[in-house]
Amino acid sequence: MTDAVGSIDTPDAQDQVTESKKKPRKGGKRAKKGPLKRLALFYRQIIAELRKVVWPSRNQLTSYTTVVIFFVAVMIALVTVIDYGLNHAAKYVFG
């Protein structure tokens, strides 16, 4: 028995005809513009995106910088302590 709507496994014959009539695109809108126009468009898009950025205030920038410097100092101290400990442990084990 066949289904009136059709099944997922067998597409309708009409769908196959419309798919074969479509021509593949060869580059779309980008192929019609020269390299300098594409480069200019790229830079205009960069500037447009940078205008959307919410830049931090001077106070926020100072606090963020302080937090980063403090975190880096703590991590340096932690790695130094671990390195010092492993160095002494290796000297103890290997003489």
PDB file of N, CA and C in Angstrom:
ATOM      1  N   MET A   1       0.833  -1.178   0.000  1.00  0.00           N
ATOM      2  CA  MET A   1       0.000   0.000   0.000  1.00  0.00           C
ATOM      3  C   MET A   1       0.877   1.239   0.000  1.00  0.00           C
ATOM      4  N   THR A   2       0.472   2.210  -0.753  1.00  0.00           N
ATOM      5  CA  THR A   2       1.252   3.447  -0.779  1.00  0.00           C
ATOM      6  C   THR A   2       0.530   4.513   0.007  1.00  0.00           C
ATOM      7  N   ASP A   3       1.253   5.394   0.432  1.00  0.00           N
ATOM      8  CA  ASP A   3       0.832   6.487   1.278  1.00  0.00           C
ATOM      9  C   ASP A   3       0.383   7.653   0.392  1.00  0.00           C
ATOM     10  N   ALA A   4      -0.689   8.350   0.734  1.00  0.00           N
ATOM     11  CA  ALA A   4      -1.177   9.464  -0.085  1.00  0.00           C
ATOM     12  C   ALA A   4      -0.229  10.662  -0.002  1.00  0.00           C
ATOM     13  N   VAL A   5       0.417  10.828   1.118  1.00  0.00           N
ATOM     14  CA  VAL A   5       1.293  11.973   1.305  1.00  0.00           C
ATOM     15  C   VAL A   5       2.682  11.686   0.757  1.00  0.00           C
ATOM     16  N   GLY A   6       3.089  10.466   0.809  1.00  0.00           N
ATOM     17  CA  GLY A   6       4.443  10.104   0.411  1.00  0.00           C
ATOM     18  C   GLY A   6       5.262   9.800   1.640  1.00  0.00           C
ATOM     19  N   SER A   7       6.354   9.140   1.469  1.00  0.00           N
ATOM     20  CA  SER A   7       7.171   8.800   2.617  1.00  0.00           C
ATOM     21  C   SER A   7       8.465   9.610   2.589  1.00  0.00           C
ATOM     22  N   ILE A   8       9.164   9.562   3.685  1.00  0.00           N
ATOM     23  CA  ILE A   8      10.414  10.309   3.805  1.00  0.00           C
ATOM     24  C   ILE A   8      11.487   9.685   2.920  1.00  0.00           C
ATOM     25  N   ASP A   9      11.437   8.369   2.760  1.00  0.00           N
ATOM     26  CA  ASP A   9      12.477   7.678   2.000  1.00  0.00           C
ATOM     27  C   ASP A   9      12.395   7.949   0.504  1.00  0.00           C
ATOM     28  N   THR A  10      11.214   8.142  -0.023  1.00  0.00           N
ATOM     29  CA  THR A  10      11.070   8.364  -1.460  1.00  0.00           C
ATOM     30  C   THR A  10      10.496   9.748  -1.695  1.00  0.00           C
ATOM     31  N   PRO A  11      11.296  10.700  -2.158  1.00  0.00           N
ATOM     32  CA  PRO A  11      10.784  12.044  -2.413  1.00  0.00           C
ATOM     33  C   PRO A  11       9.860  12.055  -3.620  1.00  0.00           C
ATOM     34  N   ASP A  12       9.023  13.048  -3.674  1.00  0.00           N
ATOM     35  CA  ASP A  12       8.088  13.171  -4.789  1.00  0.00           C
ATOM     36  C   ASP A  12       8.855  13.454  -6.079  1.00  0.00           C
ATOM     37  N   ALA A  13       8.299  13.058  -7.191  1.00  0.00           N
ATOM     38  CA  ALA A  13       8.938  13.277  -8.483  1.00  0.00           C
ATOM     39  C   ALA A  13       9.034  14.769  -8.790  1.00  0.00           C
ATOM     40  N   GLN A  14       8.076  15.545  -8.331  1.00  0.00           N
ATOM     41  CA  GLN A  14       8.069  16.982  -8.588  1.00  0.00           C
ATOM     42  C   GLN A  14       9.264  17.660  -7.894  1.00  0.00           C
ATOM     43  N   ASP A  15       9.614  17.211  -6.689  1.00  0.00           N
ATOM     44  CA  ASP A  15      10.750  17.774  -5.974  1.00  0.00           C
ATOM     45  C   ASP A  15      12.059  17.509  -6.720  1.00  0.00           C
ATOM     46  N   GLN A  16      12.169  16.351  -7.340  1.00  0.00           N
ATOM     47  CA  GLN A  16      13.391  16.010  -8.065  1.00  0.00           C
ATOM     48  C   GLN A  16      13.552  16.890  -9.299  1.00  0.00           C
ATOM     49  N   VAL A  17      12.453  17.234  -9.954  1.00  0.00           N
ATOM     50  CA  VAL A  17      12.513  18.061 -11.156  1.00  0.00           C
ATOM     51  C   VAL A  17      12.954  19.479 -10.794  1.00  0.00           C
ATOM     52  N   THR A  18      12.402  20.046  -9.706  1.00  0.00           N
ATOM     53  CA  THR A  18      12.761  21.409  -9.336  1.00  0.00           C
ATOM     54  C   THR A  18      14.209  21.501  -8.870  1.00  0.00           C
ATOM     55  N   GLU A  19      14.738  20.458  -8.245  1.00  0.00           N
ATOM     56  CA  GLU A  19      16.127  20.467  -7.806  1.00  0.00           C
ATOM     57  C   GLU A  19      17.076  20.415  -8.992  1.00  0.00           C
ATOM     58  N   SER A  20      16.713  19.692 -10.050  1.00  0.00           N
ATOM     59  CA  SER A  20      17.606  19.572 -11.198  1.00  0.00           C
ATOM     60  C   SER A  20      17.616  20.846 -12.034  1.00  0.00           C
ATOM     61  N   LYS A  21      16.587  21.689 -11.968  1.00  0.00           N
ATOM     62  CA  LYS A  21      16.526  22.927 -12.740  1.00  0.00           C
ATOM     63  C   LYS A  21      17.353  24.044 -12.120  1.00  0.00           C
ATOM     64  N   LYS A  22      17.694  23.930 -10.836  1.00  0.00           N
ATOM     65  CA  LYS A  22      18.467  24.977 -10.177  1.00  0.00           C
ATOM     66  C   LYS A  22      19.892  24.979 -10.699  1.00  0.00           C
ATOM     67  N   LYS A  23      20.412  26.188 -10.946  1.00  0.00           N
ATOM     68  CA  LYS A  23      21.789  26.312 -11.400  1.00  0.00           C
ATOM     69  C   LYS A  23      22.675  26.605 -10.197  1.00  0.00           C
ATOM     70  N   PRO A  24      23.855  26.032 -10.159  1.00  0.00           N
ATOM     71  CA  PRO A  24      24.757  26.308  -9.029  1.00  0.00           C
ATOM     72  C   PRO A  24      25.289  27.740  -9.109  1.00  0.00           C
ATOM     73  N   ARG A  25      25.458  28.359  -7.940  1.00  0.00           N
ATOM     74  CA  ARG A  25      25.975  29.717  -7.875  1.00  0.00           C
ATOM     75  C   ARG A  25      27.484  29.692  -8.019  1.00  0.00           C
ATOM     76  N   LYS A  26      28.001  30.669  -8.691  1.00  0.00           N
ATOM     77  CA  LYS A  26      29.445  30.755  -8.884  1.00  0.00           C
ATOM     78  C   LYS A  26      29.998  31.974  -8.168  1.00  0.00           C
ATOM     79  N   GLY A  27      29.988  31.958  -6.841  1.00  0.00           N
ATOM     80  CA  GLY A  27      30.591  33.047  -6.090  1.00  0.00           C
ATOM     81  C   GLY A  27      29.608  34.063  -5.556  1.00  0.00           C
ATOM     82  N   GLY A  28      28.434  34.133  -6.086  1.00  0.00           N
ATOM     83  CA  GLY A  28      27.422  35.049  -5.578  1.00  0.00           C
ATOM     84  C   GLY A  28      27.820  36.505  -5.754  1.00  0.00           C
ATOM     85  N   LYS A  29      27.526  37.331  -4.763  1.00  0.00           N
ATOM     86  CA  LYS A  29      27.783  38.766  -4.832  1.00  0.00           C
ATOM     87  C   LYS A  29      29.265  39.091  -4.794  1.00  0.00           C
ATOM     88  N   ARG A  30      30.059  38.264  -4.126  1.00  0.00           N
ATOM     89  CA  ARG A  30      31.486  38.557  -3.961  1.00  0.00           C
ATOM     90  C   ARG A  30      32.240  38.490  -5.288  1.00  0.00           C
ATOM     91  N   ALA A  31      31.820  37.639  -6.178  1.00  0.00           N
ATOM     92  CA  ALA A  31      32.543  37.474  -7.428  1.00  0.00           C
ATOM     93  C   ALA A  31      32.387  38.683  -8.335  1.00  0.00           C
ATOM     94  N   LYS A  32      31.375  39.495  -8.138  1.00  0.00           N
ATOM     95  CA  LYS A  32      31.105  40.625  -9.005  1.00  0.00           C
ATOM     96  C   LYS A  32      31.942  41.845  -8.642  1.00  0.00           C
ATOM     97  N   LYS A  33      32.501  41.884  -7.430  1.00  0.00           N
ATOM     98  CA  LYS A  33      33.272  43.030  -6.987  1.00  0.00           C
ATOM     99  C   LYS A  33      34.761  42.760  -7.149  1.00  0.00           C
ATOM    100  N   GLY A  34      35.504  43.827  -7.382  1.00  0.00           N
ATOM    101  CA  GLY A  34      36.948  43.699  -7.501  1.00  0.00           C
ATOM    102  C   GLY A  34      37.587  43.545  -6.136  1.00  0.00           C
ATOM    103  N   PRO A  35      38.864  43.202  -6.122  1.00  0.00           N
ATOM    104  CA  PRO A  35      39.548  42.981  -4.839  1.00  0.00           C
ATOM    105  C   PRO A  35      39.646  44.246  -3.992  1.00  0.00           C
ATOM    106  N   LEU A  36      39.804  45.415  -4.610  1.00  0.00           N
ATOM    107  CA  LEU A  36      39.884  46.653  -3.829  1.00  0.00           C
ATOM    108  C   LEU A  36      38.544  47.002  -3.195  1.00  0.00           C
ATOM    109  N   LYS A  37      37.466  46.752  -3.914  1.00  0.00           N
ATOM    110  CA  LYS A  37      36.135  47.017  -3.348  1.00  0.00           C
ATOM    111  C   LYS A  37      35.834  46.072  -2.201  1.00  0.00           C
ATOM    112  N   ARG A  38      36.265  44.817  -2.343  1.00  0.00           N
ATOM    113  CA  ARG A  38      36.057  43.864  -1.250  1.00  0.00           C
ATOM    114  C   ARG A  38      36.880  44.238  -0.032  1.00  0.00           C
ATOM    115  N   LEU A  39      38.103  44.711  -0.246  1.00  0.00           N
ATOM    116  CA  LEU A  39      38.956  45.146   0.852  1.00  0.00           C
ATOM    117  C   LEU A  39      38.358  46.368   1.554  1.00  0.00           C
ATOM    118  N   ALA A  40      37.844  47.318   0.772  1.00  0.00           N
ATOM    119  CA  ALA A  40      37.209  48.503   1.355  1.00  0.00           C
ATOM    120  C   ALA A  40      35.973  48.104   2.160  1.00  0.00           C
ATOM    121  N   LEU A  41      35.195  47.175   1.642  1.00  0.00           N
ATOM    122  CA  LEU A  41      34.019  46.697   2.361  1.00  0.00           C
ATOM    123  C   LEU A  41      34.420  46.026   3.669  1.00  0.00           C
ATOM    124  N   PHE A  42      35.494  45.255   3.634  1.00  0.00           N
ATOM    125  CA  PHE A  42      35.993  44.576   4.828  1.00  0.00           C
ATOM    126  C   PHE A  42      36.353  45.593   5.903  1.00  0.00           C
ATOM    127  N   TYR A  43      37.083  46.645   5.535  1.00  0.00           N
ATOM    128  CA  TYR A  43      37.474  47.657   6.512  1.00  0.00           C
ATOM    129  C   TYR A  43      36.278  48.457   7.014  1.00  0.00           C
ATOM    130  N   ARG A  44      35.298  48.714   6.158  1.00  0.00           N
ATOM    131  CA  ARG A  44      34.078  49.398   6.619  1.00  0.00           C
ATOM    132  C   ARG A  44      33.329  48.544   7.634  1.00  0.00           C
ATOM    133  N   GLN A  45      33.305  47.225   7.414  1.00  0.00           N
ATOM    134  CA  GLN A  45      32.642  46.332   8.362  1.00  0.00           C
ATOM    135  C   GLN A  45      33.395  46.268   9.678  1.00  0.00           C
ATOM    136  N   ILE A  46      34.742  46.325   9.634  1.00  0.00           N
ATOM    137  CA  ILE A  46      35.528  46.349  10.870  1.00  0.00           C
ATOM    138  C   ILE A  46      35.201  47.587  11.683  1.00  0.00           C
ATOM    139  N   ILE A  47      35.169  48.732  11.031  1.00  0.00           N
ATOM    140  CA  ILE A  47      34.873  49.988  11.732  1.00  0.00           C
ATOM    141  C   ILE A  47      33.467  49.958  12.300  1.00  0.00           C
ATOM    142  N   ALA A  48      32.512  49.417  11.557  1.00  0.00           N
ATOM    143  CA  ALA A  48      31.135  49.329  12.049  1.00  0.00           C
ATOM    144  C   ALA A  48      31.048  48.437  13.280  1.00  0.00           C
ATOM    145  N   GLU A  49      31.803  47.335  13.296  1.00  0.00           N
ATOM    146  CA  GLU A  49      31.789  46.451  14.469  1.00  0.00           C
ATOM    147  C   GLU A  49      32.470  47.104  15.659  1.00  0.00           C
ATOM    148  N   LEU A  50      33.547  47.847  15.426  1.00  0.00           N
ATOM    149  CA  LEU A  50      34.234  48.511  16.534  1.00  0.00           C
ATOM    150  C   LEU A  50      33.379  49.604  17.164  1.00  0.00           C
ATOM    151  N   ARG A  51      32.490  50.185  16.397  1.00  0.00           N
ATOM    152  CA  ARG A  51      31.589  51.196  16.960  1.00  0.00           C
ATOM    153  C   ARG A  51      30.563  50.570  17.902  1.00  0.00           C
ATOM    154  N   LYS A  52      30.299  49.285  17.743  1.00  0.00           N
ATOM    155  CA  LYS A  52      29.338  48.596  18.610  1.00  0.00           C
ATOM    156  C   LYS A  52      29.947  48.191  19.951  1.00  0.00           C
ATOM    157  N   VAL A  53      31.266  48.209  20.043  1.00  0.00           N
ATOM    158  CA  VAL A  53      31.952  47.758  21.252  1.00  0.00           C
ATOM    159  C   VAL A  53      31.703  48.740  22.390  1.00  0.00           C
ATOM    160  N   VAL A  54      31.429  48.201  23.580  1.00  0.00           N
ATOM    161  CA  VAL A  54      31.288  49.027  24.779  1.00  0.00           C
ATOM    162  C   VAL A  54      32.657  49.070  25.432  1.00  0.00           C
ATOM    163  N   TRP A  55      33.328  50.227  25.329  1.00  0.00           N
ATOM    164  CA  TRP A  55      34.671  50.371  25.859  1.00  0.00           C
ATOM    165  C   TRP A  55      34.606  50.637  27.348  1.00  0.00           C
ATOM    166  N   PRO A  56      35.536  50.065  28.128  1.00  0.00           N
ATOM    167  CA  PRO A  56      35.515  50.289  29.581  1.00  0.00           C
ATOM    168  C   PRO A  56      35.963  51.710  29.920  1.00  0.00           C
ATOM    169  N   SER A  57      35.456  52.188  31.048  1.00  0.00           N
ATOM    170  CA  SER A  57      35.876  53.509  31.512  1.00  0.00           C
ATOM    171  C   SER A  57      37.287  53.400  32.104  1.00  0.00           C
ATOM    172  N   ARG A  58      37.880  54.538  32.424  1.00  0.00           N
ATOM    173  CA  ARG A  58      39.233  54.535  32.980  1.00  0.00           C
ATOM    174  C   ARG A  58      39.259  53.818  34.333  1.00  0.00           C
ATOM    175  N   ASN A  59      38.222  54.020  35.136  1.00  0.00           N
ATOM    176  CA  ASN A  59      38.141  53.377  36.452  1.00  0.00           C
ATOM    177  C   ASN A  59      38.030  51.857  36.298  1.00  0.00           C
ATOM    178  N   GLN A  60      37.195  51.391  35.383  1.00  0.00           N
ATOM    179  CA  GLN A  60      37.057  49.954  35.146  1.00  0.00           C
ATOM    180  C   GLN A  60      38.360  49.363  34.621  1.00  0.00           C
ATOM    181  N   LEU A  61      39.005  50.074  33.717  1.00  0.00           N
ATOM    182  CA  LEU A  61      40.251  49.585  33.139  1.00  0.00           C
ATOM    183  C   LEU A  61      41.329  49.450  34.205  1.00  0.00           C
ATOM    184  N   THR A  62      41.380  50.411  35.121  1.00  0.00           N
ATOM    185  CA  THR A  62      42.356  50.350  36.213  1.00  0.00           C
ATOM    186  C   THR A  62      42.080  49.158  37.123  1.00  0.00           C
ATOM    187  N   SER A  63      40.815  48.947  37.460  1.00  0.00           N
ATOM    188  CA  SER A  63      40.501  47.822  38.349  1.00  0.00           C
ATOM    189  C   SER A  63      40.745  46.483  37.660  1.00  0.00           C
ATOM    190  N   TYR A  64      40.407  46.367  36.386  1.00  0.00           N
ATOM    191  CA  TYR A  64      40.660  45.114  35.660  1.00  0.00           C
ATOM    192  C   TYR A  64      42.159  44.828  35.568  1.00  0.00           C
ATOM    193  N   THR A  65      42.948  45.868  35.303  1.00  0.00           N
ATOM    194  CA  THR A  65      44.396  45.695  35.204  1.00  0.00           C
ATOM    195  C   THR A  65      44.984  45.261  36.537  1.00  0.00           C
ATOM    196  N   THR A  66      44.492  45.861  37.626  1.00  0.00           N
ATOM    197  CA  THR A  66      44.967  45.493  38.959  1.00  0.00           C
ATOM    198  C   THR A  66      44.659  44.031  39.264  1.00  0.00           C
ATOM    199  N   VAL A  67      43.467  43.599  38.939  1.00  0.00           N
ATOM    200  CA  VAL A  67      43.078  42.207  39.186  1.00  0.00           C
ATOM    201  C   VAL A  67      43.962  41.254  38.381  1.00  0.00           C
ATOM    202  N   VAL A  68      44.231  41.582  37.126  1.00  0.00           N
ATOM    203  CA  VAL A  68      45.049  40.706  36.282  1.00  0.00           C
ATOM    204  C   VAL A  68      46.483  40.635  36.814  1.00  0.00           C
ATOM    205  N   ILE A  69      47.054  41.767  37.189  1.00  0.00           N
ATOM    206  CA  ILE A  69      48.422  41.773  37.711  1.00  0.00           C
ATOM    207  C   ILE A  69      48.510  40.983  39.017  1.00  0.00           C
ATOM    208  N   PHE A  70      47.515  41.144  39.889  1.00  0.00           N
ATOM    209  CA  PHE A  70      47.491  40.393  41.144  1.00  0.00           C
ATOM    210  C   PHE A  70      47.390  38.894  40.866  1.00  0.00           C
ATOM    211  N   PHE A  71      46.519  38.494  39.955  1.00  0.00           N
ATOM    212  CA  PHE A  71      46.351  37.082  39.630  1.00  0.00           C
ATOM    213  C   PHE A  71      47.638  36.493  39.062  1.00  0.00           C
ATOM    214  N   VAL A  72      48.302  37.227  38.181  1.00  0.00           N
ATOM    215  CA  VAL A  72      49.549  36.746  37.591  1.00  0.00           C
ATOM    216  C   VAL A  72      50.619  36.604  38.670  1.00  0.00           C
ATOM    217  N   ALA A  73      50.678  37.564  39.594  1.00  0.00           N
ATOM    218  CA  ALA A  73      51.666  37.482  40.683  1.00  0.00           C
ATOM    219  C   ALA A  73      51.410  36.264  41.563  1.00  0.00           C
ATOM    220  N   VAL A  74      50.155  35.990  41.876  1.00  0.00           N
ATOM    221  CA  VAL A  74      49.814  34.809  42.681  1.00  0.00           C
ATOM    222  C   VAL A  74      50.197  33.533  41.943  1.00  0.00           C
ATOM    223  N   MET A  75      49.924  33.474  40.636  1.00  0.00           N
ATOM    224  CA  MET A  75      50.265  32.276  39.873  1.00  0.00           C
ATOM    225  C   MET A  75      51.783  32.089  39.781  1.00  0.00           C
ATOM    226  N   ILE A  76      52.530  33.183  39.645  1.00  0.00           N
ATOM    227  CA  ILE A  76      53.993  33.083  39.619  1.00  0.00           C
ATOM    228  C   ILE A  76      54.498  32.536  40.950  1.00  0.00           C
ATOM    229  N   ALA A  77      53.942  33.043  42.047  1.00  0.00           N
ATOM    230  CA  ALA A  77      54.357  32.566  43.369  1.00  0.00           C
ATOM    231  C   ALA A  77      54.027  31.089  43.536  1.00  0.00           C
ATOM    232  N   LEU A  78      52.847  30.673  43.091  1.00  0.00           N
ATOM    233  CA  LEU A  78      52.440  29.272  43.206  1.00  0.00           C
ATOM    234  C   LEU A  78      53.369  28.355  42.408  1.00  0.00           C
ATOM    235  N   VAL A  79      53.668  28.725  41.183  1.00  0.00           N
ATOM    236  CA  VAL A  79      54.549  27.906  40.349  1.00  0.00           C
ATOM    237  C   VAL A  79      55.954  27.875  40.936  1.00  0.00           C
ATOM    238  N   THR A  80      56.410  29.007  41.491  1.00  0.00           N
ATOM    239  CA  THR A  80      57.741  29.043  42.108  1.00  0.00           C
ATOM    240  C   THR A  80      57.820  28.106  43.298  1.00  0.00           C
ATOM    241  N   VAL A  81      56.802  28.107  44.143  1.00  0.00           N
ATOM    242  CA  VAL A  81      56.790  27.229  45.322  1.00  0.00           C
ATOM    243  C   VAL A  81      56.763  25.764  44.889  1.00  0.00           C
ATOM    244  N   ILE A  82      55.936  25.441  43.909  1.00  0.00           N
ATOM    245  CA  ILE A  82      55.861  24.053  43.426  1.00  0.00           C
ATOM    246  C   ILE A  82      57.191  23.637  42.815  1.00  0.00           C
ATOM    247  N   ASP A  83      57.811  24.510  42.011  1.00  0.00           N
ATOM    248  CA  ASP A  83      59.095  24.208  41.393  1.00  0.00           C
ATOM    249  C   ASP A  83      60.180  24.020  42.455  1.00  0.00           C
ATOM    250  N   TYR A  84      60.204  24.877  43.452  1.00  0.00           N
ATOM    251  CA  TYR A  84      61.181  24.779  44.527  1.00  0.00           C
ATOM    252  C   TYR A  84      61.005  23.459  45.287  1.00  0.00           C
ATOM    253  N   GLY A  85      59.753  23.111  45.572  1.00  0.00           N
ATOM    254  CA  GLY A  85      59.475  21.854  46.279  1.00  0.00           C
ATOM    255  C   GLY A  85      59.869  20.635  45.474  1.00  0.00           C
ATOM    256  N   LEU A  86      59.537  20.619  44.194  1.00  0.00           N
ATOM    257  CA  LEU A  86      59.897  19.474  43.346  1.00  0.00           C
ATOM    258  C   LEU A  86      61.404  19.381  43.156  1.00  0.00           C
ATOM    259  N   ASN A  87      62.093  20.527  43.109  1.00  0.00           N
ATOM    260  CA  ASN A  87      63.548  20.527  42.986  1.00  0.00           C
ATOM    261  C   ASN A  87      64.181  19.883  44.212  1.00  0.00           C
ATOM    262  N   HIS A  88      63.721  20.254  45.399  1.00  0.00           N
ATOM    263  CA  HIS A  88      64.270  19.654  46.610  1.00  0.00           C
ATOM    264  C   HIS A  88      63.902  18.180  46.744  1.00  0.00           C
ATOM    265  N   ALA A  89      62.690  17.825  46.285  1.00  0.00           N
ATOM    266  CA  ALA A  89      62.292  16.412  46.328  1.00  0.00           C
ATOM    267  C   ALA A  89      63.156  15.579  45.373  1.00  0.00           C
ATOM    268  N   ALA A  90      63.457  16.117  44.203  1.00  0.00           N
ATOM    269  CA  ALA A  90      64.315  15.389  43.256  1.00  0.00           C
ATOM    270  C   ALA A  90      65.726  15.249  43.789  1.00  0.00           C
ATOM    271  N   LYS A  91      66.245  16.285  44.442  1.00  0.00           N
ATOM    272  CA  LYS A  91      67.593  16.203  45.037  1.00  0.00           C
ATOM    273  C   LYS A  91      67.624  15.180  46.173  1.00  0.00           C
ATOM    274  N   TYR A  92      66.552  15.098  46.937  1.00  0.00           N
ATOM    275  CA  TYR A  92      66.482  14.129  48.040  1.00  0.00           C
ATOM    276  C   TYR A  92      66.445  12.704  47.497  1.00  0.00           C
ATOM    277  N   VAL A  93      65.622  12.489  46.436  1.00  0.00           N
ATOM    278  CA  VAL A  93      65.458  11.134  45.914  1.00  0.00           C
ATOM    279  C   VAL A  93      66.715  10.692  45.143  1.00  0.00           C
ATOM    280  N   PHE A  94      67.266  11.560  44.301  1.00  0.00           N
ATOM    281  CA  PHE A  94      68.376  11.154  43.424  1.00  0.00           C
ATOM    282  C   PHE A  94      69.748  11.541  43.965  1.00  0.00           C
ATOM    283  N   GLY A  95      69.807  12.138  45.139  1.00  0.00           N
ATOM    284  CA  GLY A  95      71.118  12.370  45.755  1.00  0.00           C
ATOM    285  C   GLY A  95      71.540  13.742  45.607  1.00  0.00           C
TER     286      GLY A  95
END
